[in-house]
């Protein structure tokens, strides 16, 4: 059984309840890292919880907040996380194929349920294309590439 991690803040909770059974129907075990209702909360806490789990398992995750922006900012502070805020199916597919994204970020106040499902499907069905994209992804972390900053 494949595992998919998911987390949200209060703004993303409703969309998460729609996406979870949909993702399960695609054959995934969904691990929910909260939040568990629509009471106001702080999105970075849930982003960090999910990113810790995705890093440990070398897995995949989905983060949902109102815009998707805060979740993607928090997630991309984690060195092994490549989080992509996607608003179209093409974004989602290319984030996997070109960027080897391991976290999909969605904005529940920006993207409706049916489009969000299509974006999730595109993300989960795509695979990293390797080749030249692997070289570029390996260059993403600035501290590991500090010799270029001086030139
Ligand atoms: C919550 O109101 C909202 O700020 C949050 O869900 C998210 O959109 C932040 O980026």
Short mmCIF file of N, CA and C and ligand atoms in Angstrom, two decimals:
data_model
loop_
_atom_site.label_atom_id
_atom_site.label_comp_id
_atom_site.label_asym_id
_atom_site.label_seq_id
_atom_site.Cartn_x
_atom_site.Cartn_y
_atom_site.Cartn_z
N UNK A 1 0.85 -1.21 0.00
CA UNK A 1 0.00 0.00 0.00
C UNK A 1 0.88 1.25 0.00
N UNK A 2 0.60 2.19 -0.88
CA UNK A 2 1.35 3.45 -0.93
C UNK A 2 0.81 4.40 0.15
N UNK A 3 1.73 5.21 0.69
CA UNK A 3 1.33 6.16 1.73
C UNK A 3 1.39 7.58 1.18
N UNK A 4 0.42 8.39 1.58
CA UNK A 4 0.39 9.81 1.20
C UNK A 4 0.12 10.60 2.47
N UNK A 5 1.00 11.54 2.80
CA UNK A 5 0.81 12.38 3.98
C UNK A 5 -0.02 13.61 3.58
N UNK A 6 -0.88 14.05 4.50
CA UNK A 6 -1.70 15.23 4.22
C UNK A 6 -1.83 16.07 5.49
N UNK A 7 -1.86 17.38 5.33
CA UNK A 7 -2.08 18.28 6.46
C UNK A 7 -2.67 19.58 5.94
N UNK A 8 -3.29 20.33 6.83
CA UNK A 8 -3.94 21.58 6.44
C UNK A 8 -4.03 22.50 7.65
N UNK A 9 -4.44 23.74 7.39
CA UNK A 9 -4.87 24.61 8.49
C UNK A 9 -6.40 24.70 8.43
N UNK A 10 -6.96 25.61 9.23
CA UNK A 10 -8.43 25.72 9.27
C UNK A 10 -9.02 26.04 7.90
N UNK A 11 -8.31 26.84 7.11
CA UNK A 11 -8.83 27.23 5.80
C UNK A 11 -8.83 26.05 4.83
N UNK A 12 -7.96 25.10 5.07
CA UNK A 12 -7.85 23.96 4.16
C UNK A 12 -8.60 22.73 4.63
N UNK A 13 -9.22 22.82 5.81
CA UNK A 13 -9.81 21.61 6.39
C UNK A 13 -10.91 21.00 5.51
N UNK A 14 -11.81 21.83 5.02
CA UNK A 14 -12.92 21.31 4.22
C UNK A 14 -12.40 20.60 2.96
N UNK A 15 -11.46 21.23 2.28
CA UNK A 15 -10.90 20.60 1.07
C UNK A 15 -10.22 19.28 1.42
N UNK A 16 -9.54 19.25 2.56
CA UNK A 16 -8.88 17.99 2.96
C UNK A 16 -9.91 16.87 3.13
N UNK A 17 -11.08 17.20 3.70
CA UNK A 17 -12.09 16.15 3.89
C UNK A 17 -12.63 15.64 2.55
N UNK A 18 -12.60 16.48 1.52
CA UNK A 18 -13.01 16.01 0.18
C UNK A 18 -11.91 15.19 -0.49
N UNK A 19 -10.67 15.61 -0.29
CA UNK A 19 -9.56 14.96 -1.00
C UNK A 19 -9.19 13.61 -0.40
N UNK A 20 -9.33 13.47 0.92
CA UNK A 20 -8.84 12.24 1.56
C UNK A 20 -9.49 10.97 1.00
N UNK A 21 -10.83 10.88 0.93
CA UNK A 21 -11.41 9.65 0.35
C UNK A 21 -11.06 9.48 -1.12
N UNK A 22 -10.90 10.58 -1.83
CA UNK A 22 -10.52 10.51 -3.25
C UNK A 22 -9.13 9.89 -3.38
N UNK A 23 -8.21 10.32 -2.53
CA UNK A 23 -6.84 9.79 -2.59
C UNK A 23 -6.83 8.32 -2.17
N UNK A 24 -7.64 8.00 -1.15
CA UNK A 24 -7.75 6.59 -0.73
C UNK A 24 -8.29 5.73 -1.87
N UNK A 25 -9.21 6.27 -2.65
CA UNK A 25 -9.78 5.51 -3.77
C UNK A 25 -8.74 5.25 -4.86
N UNK A 26 -7.63 6.02 -4.81
CA UNK A 26 -6.54 5.80 -5.77
C UNK A 26 -5.54 4.77 -5.23
N UNK A 27 -5.84 4.17 -4.09
CA UNK A 27 -4.99 3.10 -3.57
C UNK A 27 -3.95 3.53 -2.55
N UNK A 28 -4.10 4.72 -2.00
CA UNK A 28 -3.15 5.23 -1.00
C UNK A 28 -3.70 5.08 0.41
N UNK A 29 -2.81 4.83 1.35
CA UNK A 29 -3.11 5.01 2.76
C UNK A 29 -2.78 6.46 3.08
N UNK A 30 -3.77 7.21 3.56
CA UNK A 30 -3.58 8.63 3.84
C UNK A 30 -3.26 8.82 5.33
N UNK A 31 -2.12 9.44 5.61
CA UNK A 31 -1.74 9.75 7.00
C UNK A 31 -2.01 11.23 7.23
N UNK A 32 -2.92 11.51 8.16
CA UNK A 32 -3.40 12.88 8.39
C UNK A 32 -2.64 13.51 9.56
N UNK A 33 -1.94 14.61 9.29
CA UNK A 33 -1.16 15.29 10.32
C UNK A 33 -1.88 16.53 10.86
N UNK A 34 -3.21 16.59 10.70
CA UNK A 34 -3.98 17.71 11.21
C UNK A 34 -4.05 18.86 10.22
N UNK A 35 -4.70 19.92 10.61
CA UNK A 35 -5.52 20.16 11.77
C UNK A 35 -6.83 19.39 11.62
N UNK A 36 -7.60 19.33 12.69
CA UNK A 36 -8.75 18.43 12.67
C UNK A 36 -10.09 19.16 12.71
N UNK A 37 -10.10 20.45 12.37
CA UNK A 37 -11.37 21.19 12.35
C UNK A 37 -11.17 22.58 11.79
N UNK A 38 -12.20 23.38 11.88
CA UNK A 38 -12.15 24.71 11.27
C UNK A 38 -11.84 25.82 12.27
N UNK A 39 -11.39 25.44 13.46
CA UNK A 39 -10.96 26.44 14.46
C UNK A 39 -9.63 27.04 14.00
N UNK A 40 -9.50 28.35 14.12
CA UNK A 40 -8.31 29.04 13.62
C UNK A 40 -7.03 28.47 14.22
N UNK A 41 -6.04 28.26 13.38
CA UNK A 41 -4.77 27.68 13.83
C UNK A 41 -3.65 28.26 12.96
N UNK A 42 -2.43 27.84 13.23
CA UNK A 42 -1.26 28.40 12.55
C UNK A 42 -0.69 27.37 11.56
N UNK A 43 -0.74 27.72 10.29
CA UNK A 43 -0.36 26.75 9.25
C UNK A 43 1.08 26.23 9.34
N UNK A 44 2.08 27.03 9.82
CA UNK A 44 3.44 26.47 9.79
C UNK A 44 3.60 25.20 10.64
N UNK A 45 2.86 25.13 11.75
CA UNK A 45 2.97 23.95 12.62
C UNK A 45 2.64 22.68 11.84
N UNK A 46 1.60 22.75 11.05
CA UNK A 46 1.15 21.56 10.31
C UNK A 46 2.06 21.29 9.10
N UNK A 47 2.56 22.36 8.51
CA UNK A 47 3.53 22.16 7.43
C UNK A 47 4.77 21.44 7.96
N UNK A 48 5.28 21.87 9.12
CA UNK A 48 6.50 21.27 9.65
C UNK A 48 6.28 19.81 10.05
N UNK A 49 5.11 19.52 10.64
CA UNK A 49 4.82 18.12 11.01
C UNK A 49 4.84 17.23 9.77
N UNK A 50 4.16 17.66 8.74
CA UNK A 50 4.08 16.85 7.52
C UNK A 50 5.47 16.72 6.87
N UNK A 51 6.21 17.81 6.82
CA UNK A 51 7.51 17.75 6.14
C UNK A 51 8.48 16.86 6.89
N UNK A 52 8.37 16.82 8.21
CA UNK A 52 9.21 15.91 9.00
C UNK A 52 8.91 14.46 8.59
N UNK A 53 7.64 14.12 8.48
CA UNK A 53 7.25 12.75 8.11
C UNK A 53 7.67 12.43 6.67
N UNK A 54 7.45 13.36 5.76
CA UNK A 54 7.82 13.11 4.35
C UNK A 54 9.34 12.94 4.23
N UNK A 55 10.09 13.72 4.98
CA UNK A 55 11.56 13.61 4.95
C UNK A 55 12.00 12.25 5.49
N UNK A 56 11.44 11.84 6.63
CA UNK A 56 11.82 10.56 7.23
C UNK A 56 11.53 9.39 6.32
N UNK A 57 10.41 9.44 5.62
CA UNK A 57 9.97 8.31 4.78
C UNK A 57 10.38 8.45 3.33
N UNK A 58 10.98 9.59 2.98
CA UNK A 58 11.24 9.87 1.57
C UNK A 58 9.94 9.69 0.77
N UNK A 59 8.86 10.26 1.32
CA UNK A 59 7.53 10.04 0.76
C UNK A 59 6.98 11.24 0.03
N UNK A 60 5.66 11.28 -0.04
CA UNK A 60 4.94 12.36 -0.73
C UNK A 60 3.91 12.96 0.22
N UNK A 61 3.64 14.26 0.04
CA UNK A 61 2.65 14.90 0.90
C UNK A 61 1.86 15.97 0.19
N UNK A 62 0.74 16.31 0.81
CA UNK A 62 -0.11 17.40 0.33
C UNK A 62 -0.39 18.34 1.50
N UNK A 63 -0.18 19.64 1.28
CA UNK A 63 -0.45 20.67 2.28
C UNK A 63 -1.50 21.63 1.74
N UNK A 64 -2.47 21.97 2.56
CA UNK A 64 -3.56 22.85 2.12
C UNK A 64 -3.75 23.98 3.13
N UNK A 65 -3.71 25.21 2.64
CA UNK A 65 -4.12 26.35 3.45
C UNK A 65 -5.04 27.21 2.58
N UNK A 66 -5.27 28.46 2.94
CA UNK A 66 -6.19 29.28 2.18
C UNK A 66 -5.70 29.56 0.78
N UNK A 67 -4.46 30.00 0.69
CA UNK A 67 -3.87 30.33 -0.61
C UNK A 67 -2.89 29.27 -1.11
N UNK A 68 -2.38 28.46 -0.20
CA UNK A 68 -1.27 27.54 -0.51
C UNK A 68 0.10 28.19 -0.35
N UNK A 69 0.10 29.52 -0.20
CA UNK A 69 1.38 30.23 -0.17
C UNK A 69 2.12 30.01 1.15
N UNK A 70 1.42 30.19 2.27
CA UNK A 70 2.08 30.01 3.56
C UNK A 70 2.61 28.60 3.74
N UNK A 71 1.81 27.62 3.34
CA UNK A 71 2.26 26.22 3.45
C UNK A 71 3.50 25.99 2.59
N UNK A 72 3.53 26.55 1.39
CA UNK A 72 4.69 26.29 0.52
C UNK A 72 5.93 27.00 1.07
N UNK A 73 5.75 28.19 1.64
CA UNK A 73 6.90 28.88 2.23
C UNK A 73 7.48 28.07 3.39
N UNK A 74 6.60 27.60 4.27
CA UNK A 74 7.07 26.83 5.43
C UNK A 74 7.73 25.53 4.98
N UNK A 75 7.09 24.84 4.03
CA UNK A 75 7.61 23.54 3.59
C UNK A 75 8.98 23.66 2.95
N UNK A 76 9.17 24.72 2.18
CA UNK A 76 10.44 24.84 1.46
C UNK A 76 11.61 25.29 2.34
N UNK A 77 11.36 25.53 3.63
CA UNK A 77 12.47 25.73 4.59
C UNK A 77 13.14 24.40 4.93
N UNK A 78 12.47 23.30 4.64
CA UNK A 78 13.04 21.97 4.96
C UNK A 78 13.96 21.55 3.82
N UNK A 79 15.21 21.18 4.13
CA UNK A 79 16.18 20.95 3.07
C UNK A 79 15.83 19.83 2.10
N UNK A 80 15.08 18.83 2.54
CA UNK A 80 14.78 17.72 1.63
C UNK A 80 13.39 17.82 1.02
N UNK A 81 12.73 18.94 1.27
CA UNK A 81 11.39 19.13 0.72
C UNK A 81 11.44 20.03 -0.52
N UNK A 82 10.74 19.58 -1.54
CA UNK A 82 10.55 20.39 -2.74
C UNK A 82 9.03 20.54 -2.90
N UNK A 83 8.53 21.67 -2.36
CA UNK A 83 7.08 21.89 -2.33
C UNK A 83 6.67 22.76 -3.50
N UNK A 84 5.59 22.38 -4.15
CA UNK A 84 5.10 23.10 -5.33
C UNK A 84 3.65 23.54 -5.10
N UNK A 85 3.43 24.84 -5.17
CA UNK A 85 2.07 25.37 -5.11
C UNK A 85 1.47 25.30 -6.50
N UNK A 86 0.45 24.51 -6.68
CA UNK A 86 -0.09 24.24 -8.02
C UNK A 86 -1.54 24.70 -8.13
N UNK A 87 -1.84 25.35 -9.23
CA UNK A 87 -3.21 25.79 -9.50
C UNK A 87 -3.78 25.15 -10.77
N UNK A 88 -2.96 24.37 -11.45
CA UNK A 88 -3.43 23.68 -12.66
C UNK A 88 -2.87 22.25 -12.66
N UNK A 89 -3.49 21.39 -13.46
CA UNK A 89 -2.98 20.01 -13.60
C UNK A 89 -1.58 20.02 -14.22
N UNK A 90 -1.35 20.97 -15.14
CA UNK A 90 -0.04 21.03 -15.79
C UNK A 90 1.06 21.39 -14.79
N UNK A 91 0.76 22.37 -13.91
CA UNK A 91 1.72 22.68 -12.84
C UNK A 91 2.08 21.40 -12.07
N UNK A 92 1.03 20.65 -11.72
CA UNK A 92 1.24 19.48 -10.86
C UNK A 92 2.09 18.43 -11.58
N UNK A 93 1.76 18.17 -12.85
CA UNK A 93 2.52 17.15 -13.59
C UNK A 93 3.98 17.58 -13.75
N UNK A 94 4.17 18.84 -14.14
CA UNK A 94 5.55 19.29 -14.38
C UNK A 94 6.33 19.45 -13.08
N UNK A 95 5.65 19.71 -11.99
CA UNK A 95 6.37 19.81 -10.70
C UNK A 95 6.98 18.47 -10.33
N UNK A 96 6.33 17.37 -10.74
CA UNK A 96 6.89 16.03 -10.49
C UNK A 96 7.95 15.72 -11.57
N UNK A 97 7.60 15.93 -12.83
CA UNK A 97 8.50 15.51 -13.92
C UNK A 97 9.79 16.32 -13.94
N UNK A 98 9.71 17.62 -13.73
CA UNK A 98 10.89 18.48 -13.86
C UNK A 98 11.57 18.80 -12.53
N UNK A 99 10.78 18.93 -11.47
CA UNK A 99 11.32 19.40 -10.19
C UNK A 99 11.35 18.33 -9.11
N UNK A 100 10.86 17.16 -9.42
CA UNK A 100 10.79 16.07 -8.44
C UNK A 100 10.13 16.54 -7.15
N UNK A 101 9.07 17.32 -7.29
CA UNK A 101 8.35 17.82 -6.11
C UNK A 101 7.90 16.64 -5.25
N UNK A 102 8.06 16.80 -3.95
CA UNK A 102 7.57 15.74 -3.05
C UNK A 102 6.43 16.24 -2.16
N UNK A 103 6.12 17.52 -2.26
CA UNK A 103 4.95 18.05 -1.54
C UNK A 103 4.14 18.92 -2.51
N UNK A 104 2.86 18.65 -2.59
CA UNK A 104 1.93 19.46 -3.37
C UNK A 104 1.21 20.42 -2.42
N UNK A 105 1.23 21.71 -2.73
CA UNK A 105 0.51 22.69 -1.94
C UNK A 105 -0.70 23.18 -2.71
N UNK A 106 -1.82 23.27 -2.01
CA UNK A 106 -3.07 23.72 -2.62
C UNK A 106 -3.66 24.87 -1.81
N UNK A 107 -4.31 25.79 -2.51
CA UNK A 107 -5.02 26.89 -1.85
C UNK A 107 -6.51 26.64 -1.91
N UNK A 108 -7.09 26.35 -0.77
CA UNK A 108 -8.50 25.97 -0.73
C UNK A 108 -9.42 27.14 -1.06
N UNK A 109 -8.93 28.38 -0.86
CA UNK A 109 -9.75 29.55 -1.19
C UNK A 109 -9.55 29.99 -2.64
N UNK A 110 -8.68 29.29 -3.34
CA UNK A 110 -8.34 29.63 -4.73
C UNK A 110 -8.79 28.56 -5.71
N UNK A 111 -8.86 27.33 -5.25
CA UNK A 111 -9.04 26.17 -6.13
C UNK A 111 -10.23 25.35 -5.64
N UNK A 112 -11.19 25.13 -6.51
CA UNK A 112 -12.37 24.36 -6.15
C UNK A 112 -12.07 22.87 -6.00
N UNK A 113 -13.04 22.17 -5.44
CA UNK A 113 -12.83 20.76 -5.10
C UNK A 113 -12.52 19.91 -6.32
N UNK A 114 -13.28 20.07 -7.39
CA UNK A 114 -13.07 19.19 -8.55
C UNK A 114 -11.72 19.45 -9.22
N UNK A 115 -11.36 20.73 -9.32
CA UNK A 115 -10.03 21.04 -9.89
C UNK A 115 -8.93 20.52 -8.95
N UNK A 116 -9.13 20.67 -7.66
CA UNK A 116 -8.13 20.17 -6.70
C UNK A 116 -7.94 18.66 -6.86
N UNK A 117 -9.02 17.93 -7.05
CA UNK A 117 -8.92 16.47 -7.27
C UNK A 117 -8.10 16.19 -8.53
N UNK A 118 -8.37 16.94 -9.59
CA UNK A 118 -7.64 16.73 -10.85
C UNK A 118 -6.15 17.06 -10.67
N UNK A 119 -5.86 18.10 -9.90
CA UNK A 119 -4.46 18.47 -9.64
C UNK A 119 -3.77 17.36 -8.84
N UNK A 120 -4.46 16.84 -7.84
CA UNK A 120 -3.89 15.76 -7.03
C UNK A 120 -3.63 14.53 -7.90
N UNK A 121 -4.57 14.18 -8.75
CA UNK A 121 -4.39 13.02 -9.63
C UNK A 121 -3.19 13.22 -10.54
N UNK A 122 -3.06 14.41 -11.10
CA UNK A 122 -1.93 14.69 -12.00
C UNK A 122 -0.61 14.56 -11.24
N UNK A 123 -0.60 15.06 -10.01
CA UNK A 123 0.62 15.00 -9.19
C UNK A 123 0.99 13.55 -8.88
N UNK A 124 0.01 12.76 -8.47
CA UNK A 124 0.29 11.39 -8.03
C UNK A 124 0.60 10.46 -9.20
N UNK A 125 0.09 10.77 -10.37
CA UNK A 125 0.31 9.89 -11.53
C UNK A 125 1.62 10.20 -12.27
N UNK A 126 2.21 11.35 -12.01
CA UNK A 126 3.43 11.74 -12.73
C UNK A 126 4.67 11.18 -12.03
N UNK A 127 5.77 11.12 -12.78
CA UNK A 127 7.04 10.62 -12.23
C UNK A 127 8.18 11.54 -12.66
N UNK A 128 9.21 11.58 -11.86
CA UNK A 128 10.37 12.42 -12.16
C UNK A 128 11.03 11.95 -13.46
N UNK A 129 11.36 12.90 -14.33
CA UNK A 129 11.91 12.57 -15.64
C UNK A 129 13.42 12.32 -15.63
N UNK A 130 14.07 12.60 -14.48
CA UNK A 130 15.53 12.38 -14.34
C UNK A 130 16.30 13.19 -15.41
N UNK A 131 17.46 12.67 -15.90
CA UNK A 131 18.24 13.35 -16.94
C UNK A 131 18.69 14.73 -16.50
N UNK A 132 18.54 15.72 -17.39
CA UNK A 132 18.99 17.08 -17.08
C UNK A 132 18.27 17.65 -15.87
N UNK A 133 17.06 17.18 -15.62
CA UNK A 133 16.31 17.68 -14.47
C UNK A 133 16.94 17.23 -13.15
N UNK A 134 17.55 16.08 -13.15
CA UNK A 134 18.22 15.60 -11.93
C UNK A 134 19.39 16.52 -11.59
N UNK A 135 20.13 16.94 -12.61
CA UNK A 135 21.26 17.87 -12.36
C UNK A 135 20.73 19.17 -11.76
N UNK A 136 19.67 19.69 -12.31
CA UNK A 136 19.12 20.97 -11.83
C UNK A 136 18.56 20.85 -10.42
N UNK A 137 17.87 19.77 -10.17
CA UNK A 137 17.32 19.58 -8.81
C UNK A 137 18.45 19.47 -7.80
N UNK A 138 19.55 18.86 -8.20
CA UNK A 138 20.69 18.73 -7.27
C UNK A 138 21.32 20.09 -6.97
N UNK A 139 21.02 21.09 -7.79
CA UNK A 139 21.58 22.43 -7.60
C UNK A 139 20.66 23.34 -6.78
N UNK A 140 19.55 22.82 -6.30
CA UNK A 140 18.56 23.68 -5.65
C UNK A 140 19.02 24.26 -4.32
N UNK A 141 19.79 23.51 -3.54
CA UNK A 141 20.14 23.95 -2.20
C UNK A 141 21.34 24.89 -2.26
N UNK A 142 21.19 26.20 -1.91
CA UNK A 142 22.28 27.15 -2.12
C UNK A 142 23.52 26.86 -1.30
N UNK A 143 23.38 26.38 -0.06
CA UNK A 143 24.58 26.18 0.76
C UNK A 143 25.44 25.05 0.23
N UNK A 144 24.85 24.14 -0.54
CA UNK A 144 25.63 23.05 -1.12
C UNK A 144 26.28 23.49 -2.43
N UNK A 145 25.98 24.70 -2.86
CA UNK A 145 26.48 25.20 -4.14
C UNK A 145 27.14 26.57 -3.95
N UNK A 146 27.73 26.79 -2.79
CA UNK A 146 28.19 28.13 -2.43
C UNK A 146 29.34 28.62 -3.31
N UNK A 147 30.07 27.69 -3.96
CA UNK A 147 31.18 28.13 -4.81
C UNK A 147 30.69 28.97 -5.99
N UNK A 148 29.42 28.75 -6.42
CA UNK A 148 28.90 29.51 -7.55
C UNK A 148 28.55 30.95 -7.14
N UNK A 149 28.26 31.14 -5.87
CA UNK A 149 27.78 32.46 -5.45
C UNK A 149 28.86 33.52 -5.57
N UNK A 150 30.12 33.10 -5.48
CA UNK A 150 31.24 34.04 -5.55
C UNK A 150 31.58 34.39 -6.99
N UNK A 151 31.18 33.56 -7.93
CA UNK A 151 31.62 33.78 -9.32
C UNK A 151 30.66 34.67 -10.09
C1 LIG B 1 -5.53 31.81 7.03
O1 LIG B 1 -6.45 32.84 7.15
C2 LIG B 1 -4.61 32.02 5.84
O2 LIG B 1 -3.76 33.09 6.06
C3 LIG B 1 -3.84 30.75 5.55
O3 LIG B 1 -4.71 29.70 5.34
C4 LIG B 1 -2.93 30.78 4.34
O4 LIG B 1 -3.63 31.22 3.21
C5 LIG B 1 -1.63 31.41 4.48
O5 LIG B 1 -0.81 31.44 3.56
#
